Tab-separated table of C-alpha atoms in Angstrom:
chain	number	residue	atom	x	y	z
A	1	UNK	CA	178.229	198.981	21.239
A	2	UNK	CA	178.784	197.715	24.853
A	3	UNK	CA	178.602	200.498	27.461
A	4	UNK	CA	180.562	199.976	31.100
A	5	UNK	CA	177.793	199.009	33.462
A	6	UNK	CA	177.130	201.227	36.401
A	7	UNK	CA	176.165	199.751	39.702
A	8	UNK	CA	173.116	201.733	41.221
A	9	UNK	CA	173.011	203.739	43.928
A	10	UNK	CA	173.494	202.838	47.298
A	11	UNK	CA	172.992	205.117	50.350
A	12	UNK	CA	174.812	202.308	52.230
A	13	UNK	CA	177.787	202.227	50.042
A	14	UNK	CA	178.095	205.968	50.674
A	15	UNK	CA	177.867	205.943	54.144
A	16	UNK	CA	180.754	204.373	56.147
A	17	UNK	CA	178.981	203.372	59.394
A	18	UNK	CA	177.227	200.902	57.074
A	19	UNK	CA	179.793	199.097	56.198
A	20	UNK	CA	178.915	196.149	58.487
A	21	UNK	CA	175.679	195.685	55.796
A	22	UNK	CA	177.813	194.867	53.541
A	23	UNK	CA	177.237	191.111	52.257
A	24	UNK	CA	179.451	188.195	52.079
A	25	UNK	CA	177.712	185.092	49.895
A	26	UNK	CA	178.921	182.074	48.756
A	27	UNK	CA	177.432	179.810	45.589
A	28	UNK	CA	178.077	176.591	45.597
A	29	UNK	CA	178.384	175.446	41.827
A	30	UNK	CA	179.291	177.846	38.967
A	31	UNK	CA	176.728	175.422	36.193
A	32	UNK	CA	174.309	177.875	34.503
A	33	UNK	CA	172.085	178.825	37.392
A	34	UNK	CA	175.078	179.731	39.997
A	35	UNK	CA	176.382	181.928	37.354
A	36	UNK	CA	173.362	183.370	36.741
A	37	UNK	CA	172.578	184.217	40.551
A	38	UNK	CA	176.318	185.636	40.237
A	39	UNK	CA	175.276	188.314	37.571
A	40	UNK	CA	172.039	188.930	39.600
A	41	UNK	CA	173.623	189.851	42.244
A	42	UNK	CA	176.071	192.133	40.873
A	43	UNK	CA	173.930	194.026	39.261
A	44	UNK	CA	171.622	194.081	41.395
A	45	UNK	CA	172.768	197.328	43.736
A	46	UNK	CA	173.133	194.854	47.242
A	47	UNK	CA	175.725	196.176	49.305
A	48	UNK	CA	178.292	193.722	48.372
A	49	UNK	CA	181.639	192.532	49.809
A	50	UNK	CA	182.557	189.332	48.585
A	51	UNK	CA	181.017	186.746	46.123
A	52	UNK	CA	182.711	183.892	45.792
A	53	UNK	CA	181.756	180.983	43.588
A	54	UNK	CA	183.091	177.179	44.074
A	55	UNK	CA	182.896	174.568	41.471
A	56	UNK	CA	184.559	171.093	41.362
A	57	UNK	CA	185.266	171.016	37.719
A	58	UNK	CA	187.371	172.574	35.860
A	59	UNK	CA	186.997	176.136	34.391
A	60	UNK	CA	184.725	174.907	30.732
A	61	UNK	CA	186.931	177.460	28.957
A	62	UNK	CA	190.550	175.551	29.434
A	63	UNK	CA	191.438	173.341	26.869
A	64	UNK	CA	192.141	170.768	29.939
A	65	UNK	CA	188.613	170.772	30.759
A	66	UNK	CA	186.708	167.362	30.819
A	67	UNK	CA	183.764	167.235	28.457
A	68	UNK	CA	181.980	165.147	30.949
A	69	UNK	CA	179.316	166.257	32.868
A	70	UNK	CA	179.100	169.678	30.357
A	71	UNK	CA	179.100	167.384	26.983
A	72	UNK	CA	175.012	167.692	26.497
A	73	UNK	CA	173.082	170.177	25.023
A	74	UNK	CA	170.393	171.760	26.899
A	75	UNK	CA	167.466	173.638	25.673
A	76	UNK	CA	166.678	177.010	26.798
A	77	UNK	CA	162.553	177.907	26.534
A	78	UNK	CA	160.942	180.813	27.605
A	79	UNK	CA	161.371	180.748	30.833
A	80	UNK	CA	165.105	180.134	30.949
A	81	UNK	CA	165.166	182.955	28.311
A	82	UNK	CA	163.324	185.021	30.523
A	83	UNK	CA	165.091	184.284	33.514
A	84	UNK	CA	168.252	185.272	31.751
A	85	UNK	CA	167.168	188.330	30.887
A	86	UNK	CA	165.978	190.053	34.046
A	87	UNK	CA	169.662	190.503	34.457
A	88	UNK	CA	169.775	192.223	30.036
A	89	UNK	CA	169.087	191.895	27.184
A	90	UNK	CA	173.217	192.246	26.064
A	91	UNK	CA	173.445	188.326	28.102
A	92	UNK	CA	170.861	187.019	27.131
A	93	UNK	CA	171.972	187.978	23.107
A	94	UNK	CA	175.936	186.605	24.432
A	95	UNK	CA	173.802	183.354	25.855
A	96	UNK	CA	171.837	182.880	22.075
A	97	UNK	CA	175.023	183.874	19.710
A	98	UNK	CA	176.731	180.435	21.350
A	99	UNK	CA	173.476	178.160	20.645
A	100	UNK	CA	171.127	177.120	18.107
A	101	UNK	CA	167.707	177.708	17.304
A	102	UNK	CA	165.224	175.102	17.060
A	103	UNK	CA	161.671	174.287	17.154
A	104	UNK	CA	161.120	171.141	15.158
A	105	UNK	CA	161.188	167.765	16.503
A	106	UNK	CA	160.899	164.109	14.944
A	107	UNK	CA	159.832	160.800	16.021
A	108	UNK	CA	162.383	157.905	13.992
A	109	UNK	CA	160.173	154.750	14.617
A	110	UNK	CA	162.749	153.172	12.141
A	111	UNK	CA	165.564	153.980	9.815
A	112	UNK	CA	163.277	154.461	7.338
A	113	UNK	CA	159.830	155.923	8.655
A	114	UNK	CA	159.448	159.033	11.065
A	115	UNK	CA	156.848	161.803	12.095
A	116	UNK	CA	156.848	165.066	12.743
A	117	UNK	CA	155.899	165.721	16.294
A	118	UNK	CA	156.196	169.858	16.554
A	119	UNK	CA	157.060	172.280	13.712
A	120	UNK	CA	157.634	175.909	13.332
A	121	UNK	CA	154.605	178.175	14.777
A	122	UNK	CA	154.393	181.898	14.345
A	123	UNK	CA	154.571	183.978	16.840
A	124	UNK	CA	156.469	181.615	19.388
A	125	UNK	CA	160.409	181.753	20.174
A	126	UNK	CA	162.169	178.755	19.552
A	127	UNK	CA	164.107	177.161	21.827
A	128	UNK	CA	167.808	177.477	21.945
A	129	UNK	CA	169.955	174.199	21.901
A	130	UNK	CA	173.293	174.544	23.718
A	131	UNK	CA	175.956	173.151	25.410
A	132	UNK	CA	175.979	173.323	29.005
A	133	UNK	CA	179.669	174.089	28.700
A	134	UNK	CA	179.171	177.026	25.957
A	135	UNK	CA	176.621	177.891	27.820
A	136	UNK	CA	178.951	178.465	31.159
A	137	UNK	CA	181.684	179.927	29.132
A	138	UNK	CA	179.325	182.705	27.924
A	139	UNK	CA	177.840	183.615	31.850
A	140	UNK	CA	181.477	183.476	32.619
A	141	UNK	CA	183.254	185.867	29.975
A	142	UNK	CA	180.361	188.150	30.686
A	143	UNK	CA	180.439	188.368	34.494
A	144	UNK	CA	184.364	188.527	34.785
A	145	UNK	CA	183.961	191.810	31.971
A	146	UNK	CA	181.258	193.295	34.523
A	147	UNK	CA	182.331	192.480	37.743
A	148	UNK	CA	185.678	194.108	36.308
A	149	UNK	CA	183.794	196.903	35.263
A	150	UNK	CA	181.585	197.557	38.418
A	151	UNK	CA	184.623	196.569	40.849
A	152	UNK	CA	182.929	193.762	42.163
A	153	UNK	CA	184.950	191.470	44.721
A	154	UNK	CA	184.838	188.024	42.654
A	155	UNK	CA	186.147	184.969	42.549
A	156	UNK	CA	185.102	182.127	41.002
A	157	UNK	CA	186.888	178.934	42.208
A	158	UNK	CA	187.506	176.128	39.830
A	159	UNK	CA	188.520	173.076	40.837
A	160	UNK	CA	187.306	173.622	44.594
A	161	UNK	CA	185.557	170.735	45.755
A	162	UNK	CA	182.833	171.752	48.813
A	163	UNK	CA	183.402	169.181	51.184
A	164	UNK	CA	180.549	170.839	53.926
A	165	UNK	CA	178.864	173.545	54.707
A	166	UNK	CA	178.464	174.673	58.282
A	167	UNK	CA	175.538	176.467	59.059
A	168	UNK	CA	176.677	177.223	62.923
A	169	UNK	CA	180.212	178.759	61.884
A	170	UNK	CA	178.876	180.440	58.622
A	171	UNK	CA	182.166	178.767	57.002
A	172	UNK	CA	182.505	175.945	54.119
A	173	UNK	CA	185.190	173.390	53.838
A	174	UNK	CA	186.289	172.507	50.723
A	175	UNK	CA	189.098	170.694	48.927
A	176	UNK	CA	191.517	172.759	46.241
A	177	UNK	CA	194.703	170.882	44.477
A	178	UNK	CA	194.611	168.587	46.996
A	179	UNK	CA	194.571	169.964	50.445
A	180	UNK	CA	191.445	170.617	52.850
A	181	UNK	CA	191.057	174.205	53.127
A	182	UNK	CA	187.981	176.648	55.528
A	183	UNK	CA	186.822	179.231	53.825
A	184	UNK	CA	186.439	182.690	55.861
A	185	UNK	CA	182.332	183.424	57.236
A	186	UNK	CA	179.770	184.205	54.911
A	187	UNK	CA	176.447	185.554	55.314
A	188	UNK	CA	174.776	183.927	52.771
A	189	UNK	CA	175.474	180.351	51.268
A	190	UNK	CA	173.159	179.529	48.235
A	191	UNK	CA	173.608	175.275	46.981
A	192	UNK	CA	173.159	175.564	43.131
A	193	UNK	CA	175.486	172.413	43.304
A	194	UNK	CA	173.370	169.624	41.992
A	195	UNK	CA	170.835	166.611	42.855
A	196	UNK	CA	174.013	165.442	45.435
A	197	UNK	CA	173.996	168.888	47.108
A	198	UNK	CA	176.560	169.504	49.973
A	199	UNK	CA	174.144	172.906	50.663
A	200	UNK	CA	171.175	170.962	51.145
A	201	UNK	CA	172.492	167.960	53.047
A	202	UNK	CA	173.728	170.548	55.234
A	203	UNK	CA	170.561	172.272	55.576
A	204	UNK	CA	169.009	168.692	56.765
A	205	UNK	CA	171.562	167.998	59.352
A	206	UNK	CA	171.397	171.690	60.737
A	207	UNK	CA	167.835	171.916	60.970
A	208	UNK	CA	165.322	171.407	63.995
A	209	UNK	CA	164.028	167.523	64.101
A	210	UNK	CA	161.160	167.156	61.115
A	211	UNK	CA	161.684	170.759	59.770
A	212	UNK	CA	163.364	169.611	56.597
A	213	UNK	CA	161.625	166.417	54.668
A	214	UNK	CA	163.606	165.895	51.307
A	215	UNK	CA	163.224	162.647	49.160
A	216	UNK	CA	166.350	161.594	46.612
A	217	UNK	CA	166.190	158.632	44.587
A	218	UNK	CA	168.301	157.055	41.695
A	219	UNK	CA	166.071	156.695	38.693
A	220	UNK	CA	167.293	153.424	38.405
A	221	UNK	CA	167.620	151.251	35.818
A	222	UNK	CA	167.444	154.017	33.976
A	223	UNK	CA	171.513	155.458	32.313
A	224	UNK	CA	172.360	157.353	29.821
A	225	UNK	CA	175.342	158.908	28.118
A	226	UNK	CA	176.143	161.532	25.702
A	227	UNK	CA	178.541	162.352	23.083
A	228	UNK	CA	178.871	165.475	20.907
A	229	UNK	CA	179.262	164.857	16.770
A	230	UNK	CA	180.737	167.011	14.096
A	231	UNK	CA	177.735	167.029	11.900
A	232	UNK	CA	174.443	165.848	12.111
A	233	UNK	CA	173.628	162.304	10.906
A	234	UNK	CA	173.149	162.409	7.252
A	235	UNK	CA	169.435	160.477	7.113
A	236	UNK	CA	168.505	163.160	9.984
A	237	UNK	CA	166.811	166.600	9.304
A	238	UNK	CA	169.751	168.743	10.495
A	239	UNK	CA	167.147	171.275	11.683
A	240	UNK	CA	164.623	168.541	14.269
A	241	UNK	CA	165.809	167.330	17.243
A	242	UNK	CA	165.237	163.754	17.014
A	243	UNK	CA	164.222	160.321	19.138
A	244	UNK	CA	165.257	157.109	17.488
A	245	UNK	CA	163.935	154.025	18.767
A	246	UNK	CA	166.410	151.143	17.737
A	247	UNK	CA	166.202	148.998	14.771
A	248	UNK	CA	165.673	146.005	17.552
A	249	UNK	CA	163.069	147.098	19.706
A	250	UNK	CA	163.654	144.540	22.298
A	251	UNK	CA	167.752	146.242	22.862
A	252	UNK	CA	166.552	148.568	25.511
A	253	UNK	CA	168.303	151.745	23.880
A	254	UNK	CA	167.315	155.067	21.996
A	255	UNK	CA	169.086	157.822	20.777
A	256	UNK	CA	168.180	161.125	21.465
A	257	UNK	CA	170.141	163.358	18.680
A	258	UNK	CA	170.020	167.087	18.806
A	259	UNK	CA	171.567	170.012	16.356
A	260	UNK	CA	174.109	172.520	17.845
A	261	UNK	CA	175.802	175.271	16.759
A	262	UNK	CA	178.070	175.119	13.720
A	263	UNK	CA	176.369	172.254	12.067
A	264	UNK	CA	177.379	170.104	14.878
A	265	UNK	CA	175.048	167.679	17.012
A	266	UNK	CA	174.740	166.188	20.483
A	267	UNK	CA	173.846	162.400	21.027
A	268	UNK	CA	172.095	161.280	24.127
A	269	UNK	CA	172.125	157.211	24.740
A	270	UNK	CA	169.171	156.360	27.032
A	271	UNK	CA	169.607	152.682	28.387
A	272	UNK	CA	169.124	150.400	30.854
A	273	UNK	CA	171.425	149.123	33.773
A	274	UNK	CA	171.900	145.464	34.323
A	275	UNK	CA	169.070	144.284	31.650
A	276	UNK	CA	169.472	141.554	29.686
A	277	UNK	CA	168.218	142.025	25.632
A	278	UNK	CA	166.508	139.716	24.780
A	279	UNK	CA	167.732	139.975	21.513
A	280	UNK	CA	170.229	137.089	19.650
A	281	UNK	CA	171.836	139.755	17.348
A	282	UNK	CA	175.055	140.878	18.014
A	283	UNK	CA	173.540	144.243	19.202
A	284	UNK	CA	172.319	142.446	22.075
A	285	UNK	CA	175.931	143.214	23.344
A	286	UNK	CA	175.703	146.864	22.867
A	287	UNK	CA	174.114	147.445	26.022
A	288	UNK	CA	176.763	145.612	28.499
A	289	UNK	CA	179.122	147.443	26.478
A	290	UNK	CA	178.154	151.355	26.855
A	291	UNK	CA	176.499	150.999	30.681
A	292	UNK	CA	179.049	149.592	32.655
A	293	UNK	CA	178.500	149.574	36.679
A	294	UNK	CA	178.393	153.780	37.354
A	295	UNK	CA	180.821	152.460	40.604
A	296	UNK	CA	183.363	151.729	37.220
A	297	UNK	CA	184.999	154.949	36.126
A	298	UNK	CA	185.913	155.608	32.168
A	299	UNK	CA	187.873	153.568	30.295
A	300	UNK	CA	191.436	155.050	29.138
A	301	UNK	CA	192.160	155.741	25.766
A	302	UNK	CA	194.891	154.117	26.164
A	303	UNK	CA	192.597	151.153	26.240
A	304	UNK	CA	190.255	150.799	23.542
A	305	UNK	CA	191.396	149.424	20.400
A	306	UNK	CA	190.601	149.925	16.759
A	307	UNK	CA	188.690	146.627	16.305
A	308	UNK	CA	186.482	147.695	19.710
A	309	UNK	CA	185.392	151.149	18.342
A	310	UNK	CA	185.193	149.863	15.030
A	311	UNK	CA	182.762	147.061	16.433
A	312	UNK	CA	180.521	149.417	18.545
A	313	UNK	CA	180.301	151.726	15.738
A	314	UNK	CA	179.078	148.994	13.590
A	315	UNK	CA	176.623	148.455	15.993
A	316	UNK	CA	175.420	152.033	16.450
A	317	UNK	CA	174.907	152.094	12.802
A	318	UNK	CA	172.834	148.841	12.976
A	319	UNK	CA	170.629	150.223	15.122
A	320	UNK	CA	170.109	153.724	14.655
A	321	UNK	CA	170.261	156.106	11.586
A	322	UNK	CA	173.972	156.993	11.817
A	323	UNK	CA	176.019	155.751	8.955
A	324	UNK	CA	177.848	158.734	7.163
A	325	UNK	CA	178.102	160.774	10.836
A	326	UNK	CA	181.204	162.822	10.832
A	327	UNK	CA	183.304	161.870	13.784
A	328	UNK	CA	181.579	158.667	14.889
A	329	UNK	CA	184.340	156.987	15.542
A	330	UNK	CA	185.432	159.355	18.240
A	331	UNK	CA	181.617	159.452	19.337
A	332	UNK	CA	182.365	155.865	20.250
A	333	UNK	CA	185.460	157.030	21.929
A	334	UNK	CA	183.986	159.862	24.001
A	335	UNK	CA	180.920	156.867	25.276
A	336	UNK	CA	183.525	154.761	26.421
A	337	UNK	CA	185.604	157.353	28.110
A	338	UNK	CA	182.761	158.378	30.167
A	339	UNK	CA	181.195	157.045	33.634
A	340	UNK	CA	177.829	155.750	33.079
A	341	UNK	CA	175.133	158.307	34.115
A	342	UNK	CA	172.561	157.683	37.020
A	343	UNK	CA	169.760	160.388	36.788
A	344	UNK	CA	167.983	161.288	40.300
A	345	UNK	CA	164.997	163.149	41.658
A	346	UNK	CA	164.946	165.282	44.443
A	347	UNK	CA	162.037	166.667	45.954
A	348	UNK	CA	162.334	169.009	49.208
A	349	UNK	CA	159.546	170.584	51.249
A	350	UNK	CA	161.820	173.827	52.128
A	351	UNK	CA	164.346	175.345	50.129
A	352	UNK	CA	166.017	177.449	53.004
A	353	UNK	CA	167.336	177.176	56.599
A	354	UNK	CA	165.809	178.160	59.193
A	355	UNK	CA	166.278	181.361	61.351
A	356	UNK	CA	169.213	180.966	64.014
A	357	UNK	CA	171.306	179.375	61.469
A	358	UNK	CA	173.335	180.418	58.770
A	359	UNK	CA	170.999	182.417	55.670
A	360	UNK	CA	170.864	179.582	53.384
A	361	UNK	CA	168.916	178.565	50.309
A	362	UNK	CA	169.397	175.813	47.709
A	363	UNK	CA	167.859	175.953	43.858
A	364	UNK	CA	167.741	173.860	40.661
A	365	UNK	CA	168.386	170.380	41.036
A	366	UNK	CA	168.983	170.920	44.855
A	367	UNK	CA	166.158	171.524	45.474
A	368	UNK	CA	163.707	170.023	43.095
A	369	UNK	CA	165.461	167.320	40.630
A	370	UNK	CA	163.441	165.280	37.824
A	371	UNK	CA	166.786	163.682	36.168
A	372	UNK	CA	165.772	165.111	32.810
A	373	UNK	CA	162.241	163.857	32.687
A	374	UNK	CA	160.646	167.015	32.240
A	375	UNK	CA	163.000	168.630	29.853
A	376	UNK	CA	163.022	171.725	32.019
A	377	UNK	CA	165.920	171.767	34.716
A	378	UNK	CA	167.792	174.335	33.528
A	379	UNK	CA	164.656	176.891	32.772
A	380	UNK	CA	163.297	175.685	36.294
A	381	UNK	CA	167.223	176.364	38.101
A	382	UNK	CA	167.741	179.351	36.252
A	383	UNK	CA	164.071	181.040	37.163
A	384	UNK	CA	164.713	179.724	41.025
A	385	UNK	CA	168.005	181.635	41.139
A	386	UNK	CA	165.952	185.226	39.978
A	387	UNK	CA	163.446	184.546	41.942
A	388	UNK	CA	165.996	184.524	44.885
A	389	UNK	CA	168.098	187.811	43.443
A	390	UNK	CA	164.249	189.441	43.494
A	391	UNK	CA	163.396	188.231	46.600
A	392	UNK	CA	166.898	189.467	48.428
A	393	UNK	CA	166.810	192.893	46.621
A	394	UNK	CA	163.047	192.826	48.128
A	395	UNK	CA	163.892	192.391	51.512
A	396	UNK	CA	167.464	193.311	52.115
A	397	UNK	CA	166.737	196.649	53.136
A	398	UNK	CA	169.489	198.339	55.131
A	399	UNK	CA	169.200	201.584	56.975
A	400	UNK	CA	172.227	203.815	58.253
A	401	UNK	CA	171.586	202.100	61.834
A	402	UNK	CA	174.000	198.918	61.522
A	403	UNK	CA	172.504	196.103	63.649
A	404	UNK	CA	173.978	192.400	63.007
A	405	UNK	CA	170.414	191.143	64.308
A	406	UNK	CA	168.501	192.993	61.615
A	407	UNK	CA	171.320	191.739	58.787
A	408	UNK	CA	170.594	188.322	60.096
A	409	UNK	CA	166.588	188.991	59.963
A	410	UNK	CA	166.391	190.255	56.736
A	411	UNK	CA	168.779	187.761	55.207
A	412	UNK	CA	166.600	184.990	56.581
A	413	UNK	CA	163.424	186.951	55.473
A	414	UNK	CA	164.927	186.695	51.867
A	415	UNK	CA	165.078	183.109	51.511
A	416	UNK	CA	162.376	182.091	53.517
A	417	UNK	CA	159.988	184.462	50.656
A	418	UNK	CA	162.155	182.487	47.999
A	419	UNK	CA	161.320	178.992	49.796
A	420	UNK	CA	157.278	180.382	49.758
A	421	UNK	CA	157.917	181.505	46.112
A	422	UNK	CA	159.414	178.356	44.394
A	423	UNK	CA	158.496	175.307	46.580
A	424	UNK	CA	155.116	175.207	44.647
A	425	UNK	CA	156.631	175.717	41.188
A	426	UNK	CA	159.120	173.015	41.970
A	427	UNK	CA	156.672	170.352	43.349
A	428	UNK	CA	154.599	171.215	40.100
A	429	UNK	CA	157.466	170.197	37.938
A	430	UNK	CA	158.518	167.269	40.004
A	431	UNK	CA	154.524	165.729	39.721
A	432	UNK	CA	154.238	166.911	36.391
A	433	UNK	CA	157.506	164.788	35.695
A	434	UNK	CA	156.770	161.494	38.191
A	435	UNK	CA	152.917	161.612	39.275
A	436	UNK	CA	151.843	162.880	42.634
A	437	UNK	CA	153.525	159.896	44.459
A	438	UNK	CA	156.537	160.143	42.839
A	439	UNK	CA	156.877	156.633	41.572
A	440	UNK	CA	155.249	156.397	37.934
């Protein structure tokens, strides 16, 4: 039985000569770890006037949203688990009900031999496998019930393009069905908006000379894309997640295949940009066909023929374990239909602005990206944004005595104890995933 939340007390919400304490923040990005900081913060007992949340896409619920960029599964460990629940136990169980559990993984060094790389062990939580747009939807149906319930001022803006940030007005610009619009002041901006963050480039052009230091690069050649099946391949253990080198080892491609909820499964395509197989099999084509320049957009489905899916499906079965796989055919569709993927790292030696500016703070891939290498991005964006919601219910400490100077100061003091919290757990992940230099 769910029970109305009730915000805790708040001496400043009772008094009103505070109301000038009360807090006006700003995510940038409503993914998983924007909508977590959103929950955080609601429940968290913060004075608060108005959260607002911007994301370009659409909202993941609508049956006009695009798959892309939400199609692949992710797969929440014990620390994204964790993270999750420092805001309940009631999310997190709303987060697990939309996933799958899994623990076992397989190595497919052909179509016809594989190895067992991880099984089930007692005692330890499996991870849950789950789409980054069920994963959304859940956060979302959950925070609109208790910001509803707690009166919270939200609004989550789909479809709202951040265009920049301004750290000297306290304002964002962004772009909404067309038309450039400024946002009103905010006292708190917080980039959860990706390894091309508006937040943090705004951070870098607003800070004092050689104050900020980030590094982004493409992972090139490296590109991948992803398509969701309706069951799992039938020569695949429907309960592993599975890598499948190809049947020509010289192609350059492998499929990364992983179970969902519902008996469904997710299909990662890890290739290569502009390589040449140096295969003579008709495969060798497969390549030039599913990694197009990323400049080149999606094809329309207007214009792919019978004959071409039919040919790259033949293909696909060729080289991997998929014949039988319910809904290939539109697999093939849903490849061609999407841009071609560039991963990038980001590695940043601050995660906040500095004092005199705007309260800012960037998290996740904004701060710390490893373009899937690691396997942990989500668990490491969704433990940045608690430790940010711990760090601000920490140190936001208002009195009755209303002073915009001591807002400012203990705004700043809040993300600058975040920055000293998770710039070592993010440079850990970021060597862990690349070496110390970054390049290997």
């Amino acid at each position: 039985r769910r029970e109305t939340a009730k915000r805790p007390s708040s001496s400043v919400e009772q008094d009103g000569d505070g109301e000038g304490w009360k807090l006006k923040i700003a995510i940038a990005g409503a993914g998983p770890s924007g909508l977590l900081l959103a929950h955080r913060l609601i429940a968290s007992g913060l004075p608060l006037e108005q959260l607002d949340v911007f994301e370009s896409r659409a909202d993941p619920r609508s049956s006009s949203s695009s798959l892309e960029g939400r199609a692949y599964a992710l797969g929440l460990g014990i620390r994204g688990r964790t993270a999750i629940k420092t805001v309940d136990g009631e999310l997190w169980s709303s987060v697990k009900a939309r996933g799958y559990e899994c623990e076992r993984f397989r190595l497919h060094l052909s179509q016809k031999l594989s190895l067992q790389l991880r099984g089930r062990e007692d005692g330890v939580h499996p991870s849950v496998l789950i789409y980054q747009s069920d994963l959304c939807s859940a956060l979302l149906d959950e925070l609109e019930r208790r910001a509803k319930a707690l009166e919270t001022a939200l609004n989550v803006r789909f479809n709202s393009n951040i265009a920049m940030a301004n750290l000297e007005t306290s304002t964002l610009s962004f772009v909404s069905g067309g038309v450039t619009q400024e946002s009103k002041k905010y006292d708190l901006l917080v980039g959860c908006d990706g390894a091309n963050s508006i937040v943090r480039e705004s951070i870098k052009v607003y800070s004092p000379p050689d104050t900020f230091e980030c590094t982004k690069r493409e992972l090139l050649p490296g590109c991948f894309k992803v398509a969701r099946i309706t069951s799992m391949p039938p020569a695949l253990d429907a309960d592993s997640v599975a890598l499948i080198l190809p049947k020509t080892k010289s192609l350059g491609i492998t499929a990364f295949v992983e179970p969902t909820v519902d008996g469904g499964g997710c299909v990662l395509f890890a290739g290569r940009l502009n390589s040449e197989s140096t295969s003579s099999t008709d495969s060798a084509e497969l390549g030039t066909i599913l990694y197009p320049d990323p400049s080149i957009g999606g094809r329309e489905q207007s214009s792919m023929s019978d004959e071409e899916v039919e040919m790259i499906r033949r293909l696909l079965v060729e080289e991997f374990p998929l014949d039988g796989t319910a809904g290939l055919d539109d697999a093939v569709r849903q490849l061609l239909r999407q841009r071609t993927s560039v991963a990038s790292s980001v590695r940043c030696n601050t995660y906040n602005s500095k004092s005199g500016l705007t309260a800012a703070a960037i998290c996740g891939d904004a701060a710390h990206a490893t373009g899937g290498v690691s396997g942990q991005g989500a668990n490491s964006a969704l433990v940045d944004v608690a430790t940010l919601a711990d760090c601000l219910v920490k140190h936001y400490q208002p009195d009755d005595s209303y002073s915009p100077e001591a807002k400012e100061s203990m705004l700043h003091q809040s993300v600058l104890a975040y920055s000293m919290k998770a710039v070592p757990e993010g440079r850990a992940l970021y060597d862990l995933s690349f070496g110390n230099d970054g390049r290997t």
